[in-house]
Short mmCIF file of C-alpha atoms in Angstrom, two decimals:
data_model
loop_
_atom_site.label_atom_id
_atom_site.label_comp_id
_atom_site.label_asym_id
_atom_site.label_seq_id
_atom_site.Cartn_x
_atom_site.Cartn_y
_atom_site.Cartn_z
CA UNK A 116 -46.07 -32.13 14.11
CA UNK A 117 -42.31 -31.90 14.49
CA UNK A 118 -40.06 -28.96 13.59
CA UNK A 119 -36.96 -30.00 11.62
CA UNK A 120 -34.14 -28.31 9.80
CA UNK A 121 -34.25 -28.45 6.01
CA UNK A 122 -31.35 -30.92 6.06
CA UNK A 123 -33.18 -33.18 8.53
CA UNK A 124 -36.33 -33.04 6.41
CA UNK A 125 -34.42 -33.91 3.24
CA UNK A 126 -32.92 -36.94 5.03
CA UNK A 127 -36.42 -38.43 5.42
CA UNK A 128 -36.86 -39.02 1.70
CA UNK A 129 -36.01 -42.52 0.49
CA UNK A 130 -34.93 -43.86 -2.89
CA UNK A 131 -37.75 -44.90 -5.20
CA UNK A 132 -40.37 -42.71 -3.55
CA UNK A 133 -42.85 -40.45 -5.33
CA UNK A 134 -42.34 -36.79 -4.42
CA UNK A 135 -44.96 -34.07 -4.96
CA UNK A 136 -43.67 -30.48 -4.92
CA UNK A 137 -45.64 -27.22 -4.66
CA UNK A 138 -44.81 -23.94 -6.30
CA UNK A 139 -45.47 -21.48 -9.11
CA UNK A 140 -42.23 -19.69 -9.83
CA UNK A 141 -41.23 -18.13 -6.50
CA UNK A 142 -44.73 -18.48 -5.06
CA UNK A 143 -45.23 -21.44 -2.69
CA UNK A 144 -41.71 -22.63 -3.53
CA UNK A 145 -40.17 -24.80 -0.72
CA UNK A 146 -36.71 -24.23 -2.10
CA UNK A 147 -34.71 -24.58 1.12
CA UNK A 148 -35.88 -28.19 1.49
CA UNK A 149 -35.27 -28.86 -2.21
CA UNK A 150 -31.77 -27.38 -1.98
CA UNK A 151 -30.89 -29.69 0.90
CA UNK A 152 -32.34 -32.65 -0.99
CA UNK A 153 -30.18 -31.79 -4.00
CA UNK A 154 -27.11 -31.36 -1.80
CA UNK A 155 -27.71 -34.74 -0.21
CA UNK A 156 -27.89 -36.38 -3.63
CA UNK A 157 -24.72 -34.67 -4.85
CA UNK A 158 -22.84 -35.88 -1.78
CA UNK A 159 -24.26 -39.42 -1.44
CA UNK A 160 -26.19 -40.19 -4.68
CA UNK A 161 -29.18 -40.76 -2.43
CA UNK A 162 -32.12 -40.71 -2.72
CA UNK A 163 -32.24 -41.92 -6.32
CA UNK A 164 -34.84 -43.27 -8.77
CA UNK A 165 -37.45 -40.82 -7.52
CA UNK A 166 -40.77 -40.09 -9.20
CA UNK A 167 -41.47 -36.34 -9.38
CA UNK A 168 -44.95 -34.80 -9.57
CA UNK A 169 -45.62 -31.07 -9.90
CA UNK A 170 -47.97 -28.75 -11.76
CA UNK A 171 -46.77 -25.21 -12.32
CA UNK A 172 -43.00 -24.63 -12.57
CA UNK A 173 -41.52 -24.26 -9.06
CA UNK A 174 -38.48 -21.98 -9.24
CA UNK A 175 -39.07 -20.59 -12.72
CA UNK A 176 -37.39 -17.23 -12.09
CA UNK A 177 -33.99 -18.51 -10.88
CA UNK A 178 -31.85 -20.95 -12.82
CA UNK A 179 -31.00 -24.13 -10.92
CA UNK A 180 -33.71 -23.74 -8.30
CA UNK A 181 -37.04 -25.45 -7.74
CA UNK A 182 -37.64 -28.54 -9.82
CA UNK A 183 -34.29 -28.11 -11.59
CA UNK A 184 -32.70 -29.31 -8.34
CA UNK A 185 -33.92 -32.78 -9.36
CA UNK A 186 -32.17 -32.55 -12.75
CA UNK A 187 -29.29 -34.93 -12.02
CA UNK A 188 -28.75 -38.20 -13.83
CA UNK A 189 -30.08 -41.04 -11.69
CA UNK A 190 -31.87 -38.86 -9.16
CA UNK A 191 -35.23 -39.05 -10.94
CA UNK A 192 -36.67 -42.06 -12.68
CA UNK A 193 -40.05 -40.66 -13.77
CA UNK A 194 -41.76 -37.26 -13.99
CA UNK A 195 -45.37 -36.11 -14.32
CA UNK A 196 -45.71 -32.40 -15.04
CA UNK A 197 -47.53 -29.77 -17.06
CA UNK A 198 -44.33 -27.90 -17.96
CA UNK A 199 -40.64 -28.73 -18.19
CA UNK A 200 -39.38 -25.40 -19.43
CA UNK A 201 -40.11 -21.74 -18.81
CA UNK A 202 -38.10 -18.62 -18.06
CA UNK A 203 -34.84 -19.90 -16.49
CA UNK A 204 -35.79 -23.50 -15.72
CA UNK A 205 -34.44 -25.84 -18.40
CA UNK A 206 -32.24 -28.57 -16.95
CA UNK A 207 -35.02 -31.16 -16.83
CA UNK A 208 -35.33 -30.79 -20.60
CA UNK A 209 -31.72 -31.95 -20.91
CA UNK A 210 -32.56 -35.19 -19.11
CA UNK A 211 -35.51 -35.62 -21.45
CA UNK A 212 -33.42 -34.91 -24.55
CA UNK A 213 -30.85 -37.51 -23.44
CA UNK A 214 -33.51 -40.15 -22.64
CA UNK A 215 -32.40 -40.29 -18.99
CA UNK A 216 -35.92 -40.22 -17.50
CA UNK A 217 -39.47 -41.30 -18.12
CA UNK A 218 -41.43 -38.10 -18.67
CA UNK A 219 -45.13 -37.38 -19.16
CA UNK A 220 -46.57 -34.04 -20.23
CA UNK A 221 -49.97 -33.67 -18.56
CA UNK A 222 -52.49 -30.79 -18.77
CA UNK A 223 -52.59 -28.82 -15.53
CA UNK A 224 -56.28 -29.44 -14.89
CA UNK A 225 -56.01 -33.18 -15.37
CA UNK A 226 -52.92 -33.33 -13.18
CA UNK A 227 -54.62 -31.45 -10.34
CA UNK A 228 -57.51 -33.87 -10.50
CA UNK A 229 -55.27 -36.95 -10.71
CA UNK A 230 -53.70 -35.82 -7.43
CA UNK A 231 -57.12 -35.11 -5.97
CA UNK A 232 -58.30 -38.60 -7.01
CA UNK A 233 -55.31 -40.10 -5.20
CA UNK A 234 -56.26 -38.15 -2.07
CA UNK A 235 -59.69 -39.82 -2.15
CA UNK A 236 -58.32 -43.30 -2.97
CA UNK A 237 -60.06 -43.20 -6.33
CA UNK A 238 -58.48 -45.07 -9.27
CA UNK A 239 -58.36 -42.01 -11.52
CA UNK A 240 -60.42 -39.46 -13.40
CA UNK A 241 -62.64 -39.41 -16.47
CA UNK A 242 -62.30 -36.36 -18.69
CA UNK A 243 -63.00 -35.31 -22.25
CA UNK A 244 -60.18 -32.77 -22.04
CA UNK A 245 -57.33 -33.75 -24.35
CA UNK A 246 -59.20 -36.03 -26.73
CA UNK A 247 -57.80 -35.76 -30.28
CA UNK A 248 -54.73 -33.87 -29.08
CA UNK A 249 -51.16 -34.78 -28.13
CA UNK A 250 -52.28 -36.26 -24.78
CA UNK A 251 -54.70 -38.71 -26.40
CA UNK A 252 -53.07 -42.19 -26.04
CA UNK A 253 -53.87 -42.88 -29.69
CA UNK A 254 -51.45 -40.06 -30.50
CA UNK A 255 -49.12 -40.56 -27.50
CA UNK A 256 -47.15 -37.36 -27.98
CA UNK A 257 -47.18 -36.73 -24.22
CA UNK A 258 -44.72 -39.59 -23.60
CA UNK A 259 -41.58 -37.54 -24.09
CA UNK A 260 -38.79 -40.13 -24.16
CA UNK A 261 -38.31 -43.57 -25.71
CA UNK A 262 -38.04 -45.12 -22.25
CA UNK A 263 -41.50 -43.74 -21.37
CA UNK A 264 -43.62 -46.73 -22.29
CA UNK A 265 -46.36 -47.15 -19.70
CA UNK A 266 -49.73 -45.68 -20.72
CA UNK A 267 -50.92 -42.83 -18.53
CA UNK A 268 -54.45 -42.81 -19.96
CA UNK A 269 -56.87 -45.01 -21.86
CA UNK A 270 -59.89 -44.14 -24.00
CA UNK A 271 -63.21 -45.27 -22.58
CA UNK A 272 -66.70 -44.95 -24.06
CA UNK A 273 -69.58 -44.15 -21.73
CA UNK A 274 -73.11 -43.73 -23.12
CA UNK A 275 -71.63 -43.40 -26.58
CA UNK A 276 -69.20 -40.61 -25.63
CA UNK A 277 -65.43 -40.91 -25.51
CA UNK A 278 -63.47 -40.01 -22.39
CA UNK A 279 -59.88 -40.29 -21.26
CA UNK A 280 -59.38 -42.29 -18.08
CA UNK A 281 -56.24 -40.97 -16.37
CA UNK A 282 -54.73 -42.86 -13.44
CA UNK A 283 -54.57 -41.28 -9.99
CA UNK A 284 -51.18 -40.05 -8.76
CA UNK A 285 -50.60 -40.91 -5.08
CA UNK A 286 -47.33 -39.79 -3.50
CA UNK A 287 -45.08 -40.86 -0.66
CA UNK A 288 -43.89 -37.36 0.23
CA UNK A 289 -45.46 -33.94 -0.33
CA UNK A 290 -43.07 -30.99 -0.02
CA UNK A 291 -45.15 -27.82 0.22
CA UNK A 292 -44.81 -24.23 1.43
CA UNK A 293 -46.99 -21.98 3.59
CA UNK A 294 -46.63 -18.70 5.45
CA UNK A 295 -47.43 -19.78 9.00
CA UNK A 296 -47.61 -23.05 10.95
CA UNK A 297 -49.03 -23.19 14.46
CA UNK A 298 -47.76 -25.56 17.14
CA UNK A 299 -50.06 -28.32 15.88
CA UNK A 300 -49.08 -27.92 12.23
CA UNK A 301 -52.07 -26.02 10.84
CA UNK A 302 -50.91 -24.02 7.82
CA UNK A 303 -52.04 -20.62 6.55
CA UNK A 304 -51.06 -18.73 3.38
CA UNK A 305 -51.54 -15.07 4.32
CA UNK A 306 -48.44 -13.92 2.41
CA UNK A 307 -48.97 -16.13 -0.65
CA UNK A 308 -51.08 -14.97 -3.64
CA UNK A 309 -52.75 -18.36 -4.20
CA UNK A 310 -52.91 -21.97 -3.02
CA UNK A 311 -52.57 -23.96 -6.30
CA UNK A 312 -53.68 -27.32 -4.94
CA UNK A 313 -51.42 -27.76 -1.90
CA UNK A 314 -54.24 -29.20 0.24
CA UNK A 315 -54.76 -32.07 -2.18
CA UNK A 316 -51.00 -32.53 -2.53
CA UNK A 317 -50.82 -33.02 1.23
CA UNK A 318 -53.85 -35.31 1.27
CA UNK A 319 -52.55 -37.41 -1.64
CA UNK A 320 -49.45 -38.18 0.42
CA UNK A 321 -50.91 -38.44 3.92
CA UNK A 322 -53.99 -40.44 2.93
CA UNK A 323 -51.76 -42.97 1.16
CA UNK A 324 -49.48 -43.57 4.12
CA UNK A 325 -46.88 -40.96 3.20
CA UNK A 326 -45.55 -37.84 4.90
CA UNK A 327 -45.99 -34.10 4.43
CA UNK A 328 -43.14 -31.61 4.86
CA UNK A 329 -44.14 -27.94 5.05
CA UNK A 330 -41.64 -25.11 4.73
CA UNK A 331 -42.92 -21.94 6.46
CA UNK A 332 -41.83 -18.38 7.28
CA UNK A 333 -43.00 -18.36 10.88
CA UNK A 334 -44.40 -20.37 13.76
CA UNK A 335 -47.46 -19.36 15.77
CA UNK A 336 -49.02 -20.36 19.06
CA UNK A 337 -51.54 -23.21 19.01
CA UNK A 338 -55.00 -21.92 18.13
CA UNK A 339 -53.83 -18.48 16.94
CA UNK A 340 -54.61 -19.11 13.25
CA UNK A 341 -58.28 -18.47 12.53
CA UNK A 342 -59.91 -21.75 11.41
CA UNK A 343 -61.23 -20.15 8.21
CA UNK A 344 -57.72 -19.16 7.16
CA UNK A 345 -56.22 -22.63 7.61
CA UNK A 346 -55.47 -23.95 4.12
CA UNK A 347 -53.91 -27.26 5.21
CA UNK A 348 -55.12 -28.64 8.56
CA UNK A 349 -52.61 -30.17 10.97
CA UNK A 350 -54.09 -33.65 10.41
CA UNK A 351 -52.24 -33.65 7.06
CA UNK A 352 -48.90 -32.21 8.22
CA UNK A 353 -46.03 -34.23 9.71
CA UNK A 354 -43.00 -31.94 9.67
CA UNK A 355 -42.41 -28.20 9.52
CA UNK A 356 -39.21 -26.49 8.34
CA UNK A 357 -38.81 -22.89 9.51
CA UNK A 358 -37.23 -20.59 6.89
CA UNK A 359 -37.89 -16.94 7.88
CA UNK A 360 -36.26 -15.59 4.70
CA UNK A 361 -38.14 -17.89 2.30
CA UNK A 362 -39.79 -14.94 0.49
CA UNK A 363 -36.63 -12.90 -0.05
CA UNK A 364 -36.68 -13.47 -3.81
CA UNK A 365 -40.33 -12.42 -4.17
CA UNK A 366 -41.35 -10.50 -1.06
CA UNK A 367 -44.87 -10.33 0.29
CA UNK A 368 -46.97 -7.93 -1.77
CA UNK A 369 -50.28 -6.97 -0.10
CA UNK A 370 -51.86 -6.16 -3.47
CA UNK A 371 -51.26 -9.70 -4.73
CA UNK A 372 -52.90 -11.23 -1.66
CA UNK A 373 -55.91 -8.89 -1.78
CA UNK A 374 -54.93 -7.04 1.40
CA UNK A 375 -54.96 -3.70 -0.45
CA UNK A 376 -56.35 -2.46 -3.76
CA UNK A 377 -54.33 -0.49 -6.30
CA UNK A 378 -55.53 2.49 -8.36
CA UNK A 379 -55.20 0.79 -11.75
CA UNK A 380 -56.19 3.98 -13.58
CA UNK A 381 -52.74 5.29 -12.68
CA UNK A 382 -50.93 2.46 -14.46
CA UNK A 383 -48.38 3.72 -16.97
CA UNK A 384 -49.35 2.84 -20.56
CA UNK A 385 -47.40 0.02 -22.16
CA UNK A 386 -44.95 1.13 -24.87
CA UNK A 387 -46.24 1.00 -28.42
CA UNK A 388 -44.54 -2.02 -29.97
CA UNK A 389 -45.69 -5.04 -31.92
CA UNK A 390 -46.69 -6.83 -28.72
CA UNK A 391 -49.01 -3.99 -27.79
CA UNK A 392 -50.47 -4.06 -31.31
CA UNK A 393 -51.33 -7.73 -30.88
CA UNK A 394 -52.77 -7.23 -27.38
CA UNK A 395 -54.87 -4.29 -28.58
CA UNK A 396 -56.35 -6.26 -31.46
CA UNK A 397 -57.13 -9.14 -29.11
CA UNK A 398 -58.73 -6.72 -26.63
CA UNK A 399 -61.10 -5.60 -29.38
CA UNK A 400 -62.74 -9.04 -29.04
CA UNK A 401 -63.67 -8.41 -25.39
CA UNK A 402 -67.32 -8.10 -24.40
CA UNK A 403 -68.89 -6.52 -21.28
CA UNK A 404 -69.43 -9.06 -18.52
CA UNK A 405 -67.35 -11.72 -20.25
CA UNK A 406 -65.30 -14.17 -18.18
CA UNK A 407 -61.88 -14.11 -19.86
CA UNK A 408 -58.76 -16.19 -19.31
CA UNK A 409 -55.37 -15.33 -20.78
CA UNK A 410 -52.02 -17.06 -21.02
CA UNK A 411 -48.39 -16.18 -20.45
CA UNK A 412 -46.53 -14.05 -22.99
CA UNK A 413 -47.97 -11.60 -25.51
CA UNK A 414 -51.56 -12.44 -24.59
CA UNK A 415 -50.88 -11.44 -20.98
CA UNK A 416 -50.85 -7.83 -22.18
CA UNK A 417 -54.61 -7.85 -22.81
CA UNK A 418 -55.62 -6.88 -19.22
CA UNK A 419 -53.15 -3.97 -19.37
CA UNK A 420 -54.88 -2.75 -22.53
CA UNK A 421 -58.28 -3.09 -20.86
CA UNK A 422 -57.03 -0.99 -17.95
CA UNK A 423 -55.61 1.67 -20.28
CA UNK A 424 -58.88 1.79 -22.18
CA UNK A 425 -61.00 2.10 -19.04
CA UNK A 426 -62.96 -1.13 -19.54
CA UNK A 427 -61.14 -3.41 -17.10
CA UNK A 428 -63.98 -3.32 -14.58
CA UNK A 429 -66.47 -4.41 -17.24
CA UNK A 430 -64.58 -7.63 -17.98
CA UNK A 431 -63.91 -10.48 -15.54
CA UNK A 432 -60.33 -11.56 -16.02
CA UNK A 433 -59.17 -14.89 -14.65
CA UNK A 434 -56.05 -17.05 -14.71
CA UNK A 435 -56.01 -20.71 -13.80
CA UNK A 436 -53.75 -20.21 -10.78
CA UNK A 437 -56.46 -18.51 -8.74
CA UNK A 438 -57.36 -14.82 -9.32
CA UNK A 439 -60.93 -14.06 -10.37
CA UNK A 440 -61.61 -10.47 -11.43
CA UNK A 441 -59.23 -7.54 -11.18
CA UNK A 442 -56.04 -7.25 -13.22
CA UNK A 443 -53.87 -10.37 -13.38
CA UNK A 444 -50.11 -9.94 -13.33
CA UNK A 445 -47.71 -10.54 -16.17
CA UNK A 446 -44.15 -11.90 -16.41
CA UNK A 447 -42.40 -12.99 -13.19
CA UNK A 448 -45.54 -12.73 -11.03
CA UNK A 449 -47.83 -14.48 -13.53
CA UNK A 450 -50.50 -16.34 -11.58
CA UNK A 451 -51.07 -13.50 -9.11
CA UNK A 452 -53.18 -10.40 -9.62
CA UNK A 453 -54.45 -7.18 -8.08
CA UNK A 454 -57.94 -5.97 -7.12
CA UNK A 455 -59.44 -9.45 -7.40
CA UNK A 456 -62.99 -10.17 -6.28
CA UNK A 457 -61.95 -13.68 -5.28
CA UNK A 458 -59.05 -16.11 -5.26
CA UNK A 459 -60.03 -19.70 -5.97
CA UNK A 460 -57.92 -22.82 -5.76
CA UNK A 461 -56.63 -23.90 -9.16
CA UNK A 462 -58.36 -27.29 -9.16
CA UNK A 463 -61.75 -25.59 -8.79
CA UNK A 464 -60.98 -23.15 -11.60
CA UNK A 465 -60.26 -26.01 -13.97
CA UNK A 466 -63.61 -27.54 -13.05
CA UNK A 467 -65.46 -24.57 -14.51
CA UNK A 468 -63.08 -24.33 -17.46
CA UNK A 469 -63.84 -27.95 -18.35
CA UNK A 470 -67.56 -27.21 -18.11
CA UNK A 471 -67.35 -24.45 -20.73
CA UNK A 472 -67.90 -21.53 -18.35
CA UNK A 473 -65.23 -19.34 -19.98
CA UNK A 474 -66.50 -16.88 -22.57
CA UNK A 475 -63.10 -16.12 -24.06
CA UNK A 476 -59.41 -16.85 -23.75
CA UNK A 477 -56.28 -15.22 -25.18
CA UNK A 478 -53.38 -17.66 -25.54
CA UNK A 479 -50.05 -17.97 -27.30
CA UNK A 480 -49.24 -19.86 -30.51
CA UNK A 481 -45.96 -21.34 -31.64
CA UNK A 482 -47.02 -23.18 -34.81
CA UNK A 483 -50.26 -22.91 -36.78
CA UNK A 484 -51.34 -25.51 -39.35
CA UNK A 485 -53.60 -24.88 -42.33
CA UNK A 486 -56.57 -26.56 -40.60
CA UNK A 487 -56.23 -24.15 -37.67
CA UNK A 488 -54.54 -26.61 -35.33
CA UNK A 489 -51.89 -25.25 -32.96
CA UNK A 490 -48.66 -26.44 -31.35
CA UNK A 491 -47.43 -24.79 -28.17
CA UNK A 492 -46.26 -27.85 -26.25
CA UNK A 493 -43.05 -28.72 -28.15
CA UNK A 494 -40.94 -25.78 -29.25
CA UNK A 495 -37.25 -26.05 -30.11
CA UNK A 496 -37.08 -29.43 -28.38
CA UNK A 497 -38.51 -28.09 -25.11
CA UNK A 498 -41.81 -29.00 -23.52
CA UNK A 499 -44.32 -26.63 -21.95
CA UNK A 500 -48.04 -27.33 -21.90
CA UNK A 501 -49.52 -25.74 -18.77
CA UNK A 502 -53.29 -25.36 -18.74
CA UNK A 503 -53.53 -24.76 -22.49
CA UNK A 504 -55.48 -27.91 -23.40
CA UNK A 505 -57.86 -27.49 -20.45
CA UNK A 506 -58.51 -23.85 -21.34
CA UNK A 507 -59.27 -24.34 -25.04
CA UNK A 508 -61.37 -27.46 -24.47
CA UNK A 509 -64.77 -25.77 -24.19
CA UNK A 510 -64.19 -22.00 -24.28
CA UNK A 511 -66.60 -20.16 -26.57
CA UNK A 512 -64.14 -17.71 -28.16
CA UNK A 513 -60.42 -18.44 -28.52
CA UNK A 514 -57.99 -15.69 -29.55
CA UNK A 515 -54.49 -16.98 -30.26
CA UNK A 516 -51.90 -14.21 -30.00
CA UNK A 517 -48.34 -14.10 -31.27
CA UNK A 518 -45.87 -12.63 -33.71
CA UNK A 519 -46.20 -13.70 -37.35
CA UNK A 520 -42.68 -15.13 -37.44
CA UNK A 521 -40.21 -15.91 -34.65
CA UNK A 522 -36.50 -15.44 -34.00
CA UNK A 523 -35.02 -11.92 -34.14
CA UNK A 524 -38.14 -10.37 -35.62
CA UNK A 525 -37.73 -6.57 -35.71
CA UNK A 526 -40.85 -4.52 -36.34
CA UNK A 527 -41.28 -0.75 -36.21
CA UNK A 528 -44.56 1.14 -35.96
CA UNK A 529 -44.50 4.36 -37.95
CA UNK A 530 -47.29 6.65 -39.14
CA UNK A 531 -50.00 4.25 -37.93
CA UNK A 532 -48.52 1.41 -39.99
CA UNK A 533 -46.30 -1.64 -39.62
CA UNK A 534 -42.75 -1.57 -40.96
CA UNK A 535 -40.95 -4.92 -40.95
CA UNK A 536 -37.26 -4.13 -40.56
CA UNK A 537 -35.98 -7.68 -40.09
CA UNK A 538 -38.08 -10.79 -40.66
CA UNK A 539 -38.05 -13.58 -38.07
CA UNK A 540 -35.91 -16.64 -38.86
CA UNK A 541 -38.68 -19.15 -38.21
CA UNK A 542 -42.02 -19.48 -39.92
CA UNK A 543 -44.92 -20.14 -37.55
CA UNK A 544 -47.61 -20.94 -40.14
CA UNK A 545 -46.33 -24.41 -41.08
CA UNK A 546 -47.38 -27.51 -42.98
CA UNK A 547 -46.62 -29.90 -40.13
CA UNK A 548 -46.86 -29.38 -36.37
CA UNK A 549 -44.33 -30.78 -33.91
CA UNK A 550 -47.22 -31.44 -31.49
CA UNK A 551 -50.99 -31.26 -31.84
CA UNK A 552 -51.90 -29.15 -28.80
CA UNK A 553 -55.11 -27.65 -30.22
CA UNK A 554 -57.21 -29.49 -32.78
CA UNK A 555 -58.77 -27.04 -35.23
CA UNK A 556 -61.09 -29.60 -36.80
CA UNK A 557 -62.51 -30.53 -33.40
CA UNK A 558 -62.98 -26.85 -32.55
CA UNK A 559 -65.14 -26.42 -35.66
CA UNK A 560 -67.26 -29.40 -34.62
CA UNK A 561 -67.76 -27.81 -31.19
CA UNK A 562 -68.79 -24.50 -32.74
CA UNK A 563 -65.96 -22.55 -31.14
CA UNK A 564 -65.06 -19.11 -32.50
CA UNK A 565 -61.31 -18.99 -33.19
CA UNK A 566 -58.99 -16.12 -34.16
CA UNK A 567 -55.25 -15.91 -34.80
CA UNK A 568 -53.97 -12.38 -34.12
CA UNK A 569 -50.50 -11.21 -35.19
CA UNK A 570 -48.89 -7.78 -35.61
CA UNK A 571 -49.49 -7.81 -39.37
CA UNK A 572 -52.52 -10.01 -40.00
CA UNK A 573 -55.62 -11.48 -38.40
CA UNK A 574 -57.01 -14.88 -39.33
CA UNK A 575 -60.09 -16.79 -38.29
CA UNK A 576 -61.02 -20.47 -38.49
CA UNK A 577 -63.64 -21.51 -41.02
CA UNK A 578 -64.61 -24.71 -42.78
CA UNK A 579 -61.92 -23.76 -45.31
CA UNK A 580 -59.27 -23.74 -42.55
CA UNK A 581 -57.13 -20.75 -41.60
CA UNK A 582 -58.76 -17.74 -43.27
CA UNK A 583 -57.12 -14.32 -43.62
CA UNK A 584 -59.57 -11.53 -42.71
CA UNK A 585 -57.40 -8.47 -41.89
CA UNK A 586 -53.97 -7.12 -42.76
CA UNK A 587 -52.06 -4.27 -41.14
CA UNK A 588 -51.52 -0.92 -42.84
CA UNK A 589 -48.04 -0.84 -44.42
CA UNK A 590 -47.97 -4.58 -45.06
CA UNK A 591 -47.72 -6.14 -48.52
CA UNK A 592 -49.96 -9.19 -48.78
CA UNK A 593 -47.72 -11.33 -50.95
CA UNK A 594 -44.29 -10.41 -49.56
CA UNK A 595 -45.03 -9.98 -45.86
CA UNK A 596 -47.77 -12.56 -45.33
CA UNK A 597 -48.16 -15.22 -48.00
CA UNK A 598 -44.42 -15.69 -48.64
CA UNK A 599 -43.85 -16.06 -44.91
CA UNK A 600 -46.24 -19.03 -44.66
CA UNK A 601 -45.60 -22.64 -45.67
CA UNK A 602 -49.12 -22.90 -47.07
CA UNK A 603 -51.56 -20.55 -48.74
CA UNK A 604 -54.47 -19.70 -46.44
CA UNK A 605 -57.98 -19.05 -47.59
CA UNK A 606 -58.44 -15.31 -48.09
CA UNK A 607 -61.74 -13.73 -47.16
CA UNK A 608 -63.63 -12.05 -50.01
CA UNK A 609 -63.95 -8.91 -47.88
CA UNK A 610 -60.34 -8.67 -46.74
CA UNK A 611 -59.95 -5.48 -44.69
CA UNK A 612 -57.24 -3.47 -42.96
CA UNK A 613 -56.70 -3.75 -39.22
CA UNK A 614 -58.04 -0.71 -37.36
CA UNK A 615 -55.46 2.11 -37.68
CA UNK A 616 -56.05 3.16 -34.08
CA UNK A 617 -54.21 0.01 -32.97
CA UNK A 618 -50.99 1.49 -34.39
CA UNK A 619 -51.31 4.89 -32.71
CA UNK A 620 -49.85 5.94 -29.34
CA UNK A 621 -53.23 7.33 -28.27
CA UNK A 622 -56.00 5.26 -26.71
CA UNK A 623 -58.03 3.30 -29.22
CA UNK A 624 -61.34 4.21 -27.56
CA UNK A 625 -62.69 0.84 -26.45
CA UNK A 626 -64.57 2.57 -23.64
CA UNK A 627 -66.48 4.52 -26.28
CA UNK A 628 -67.43 1.44 -28.28
CA UNK A 629 -71.17 0.87 -28.36
CA UNK A 630 -71.00 -2.37 -26.42
CA UNK A 631 -69.02 -0.75 -23.55
CA UNK A 632 -70.19 2.87 -23.52
CA UNK A 633 -72.65 3.63 -20.74
CA UNK A 634 -72.29 0.21 -19.17
CA UNK A 635 -71.95 -0.09 -15.42
CA UNK A 636 -68.75 -1.55 -13.99
CA UNK A 637 -68.47 -5.09 -12.66
CA UNK A 638 -71.25 -6.77 -14.58
CA UNK A 639 -70.28 -10.04 -12.93
CA UNK A 640 -73.57 -11.94 -13.13
CA UNK A 641 -73.91 -13.81 -16.37
#
């Protein structure tokens, strides 16, 4: 292992190489090396024609950082990623919109495993995840530009069952981040909330004749890192870049790493707005002992509601980035959590998602078709898929959460009722989806239980398609619901009002519900 400056490390990368980059927002972000790589390209136009591979969005919280440092015409030829836009990262979408790159949108779980397959010199992976959705090659919506022509996956039939065969993704250079490197190059992550696949990123480069560059906060004496805390052994590390201030934009938080526990009962209640209304109604679908995933955005408020209601310890929350149990974080620190019982690597989490181990998930929704299908992957010309397709693949209960319309929606909550002050500009219940990210017809075949929760109405999925089952107090059915949809949904014969407690500042009493009352905390065995 050799210690280099970030500029020296960036000089090692050659034109035409495949670069794998770690990071989830500010977490595990090797931004000093990426900054020097960008600077080199701006000064010399080298290296160019790179292939970029990453999973979660590195640098999401700060515009122009992370993967956006590759967003220069000619610098990147091809990209494989689960997301191209979130928070303040958006420049890669410009390259896509202008057809300047080849770009593939790949589900997080599949992408992790394609990297892992490369580490083992396997040709690729077989998975049923993504069949009959936008990543199915027969639909080919995951090839995002006209110049993206090569097939990433093929359909294969084994014992009468269809699978997608996705090619492995070896790399020439892995640029990763850790907390500590010892004198041999062993890496530990004591100040990072999760590991999100960096071991396999390193192996996919090193085992294929490439190099691994690790940015770290500190150096340690040989042998001073306990073997059990080494995440990436020195046998997979070539160069180390020392950046003591690398966590200045998201400092070490001992609660996120499990070094301390927080008294969640002291959390301040979330303000009563339409987002809380949606999260509360979704939380009413929770069951004791259930293993529950949730996504970014409105649905990320569900654990907060569980904590406010005193049932958080009876539900096992989980996000695909690593935390199992406890209360996962929202917003800028999404992917971390507090009071976890365990932190797994992301690739292992997707293994049990694919197997149908999740009892429930709460996810966002951008467009909803009459057959219950969903688009979240192409919104306003921007692409963001994440682990959505992996998560909904085999989960027993799916609760989609989101506002009824979008774009400057203004909703007030008065006297335990909804008052729509200004309707959103964009309808979300539409005749035609921009992308097919969730296939409602396939969900019915699988026997999945599906709900669509908004601030003014709740729908479920039946053999008649999207079916209205609840409306909010204060809402007029025709004006506020049916006229704001591009199709007429099926309406349940026993249409009811949403529970009025959802619209009150007081607790809604989930801890007193029959299924939760008297139950012991942490019913983890299932």
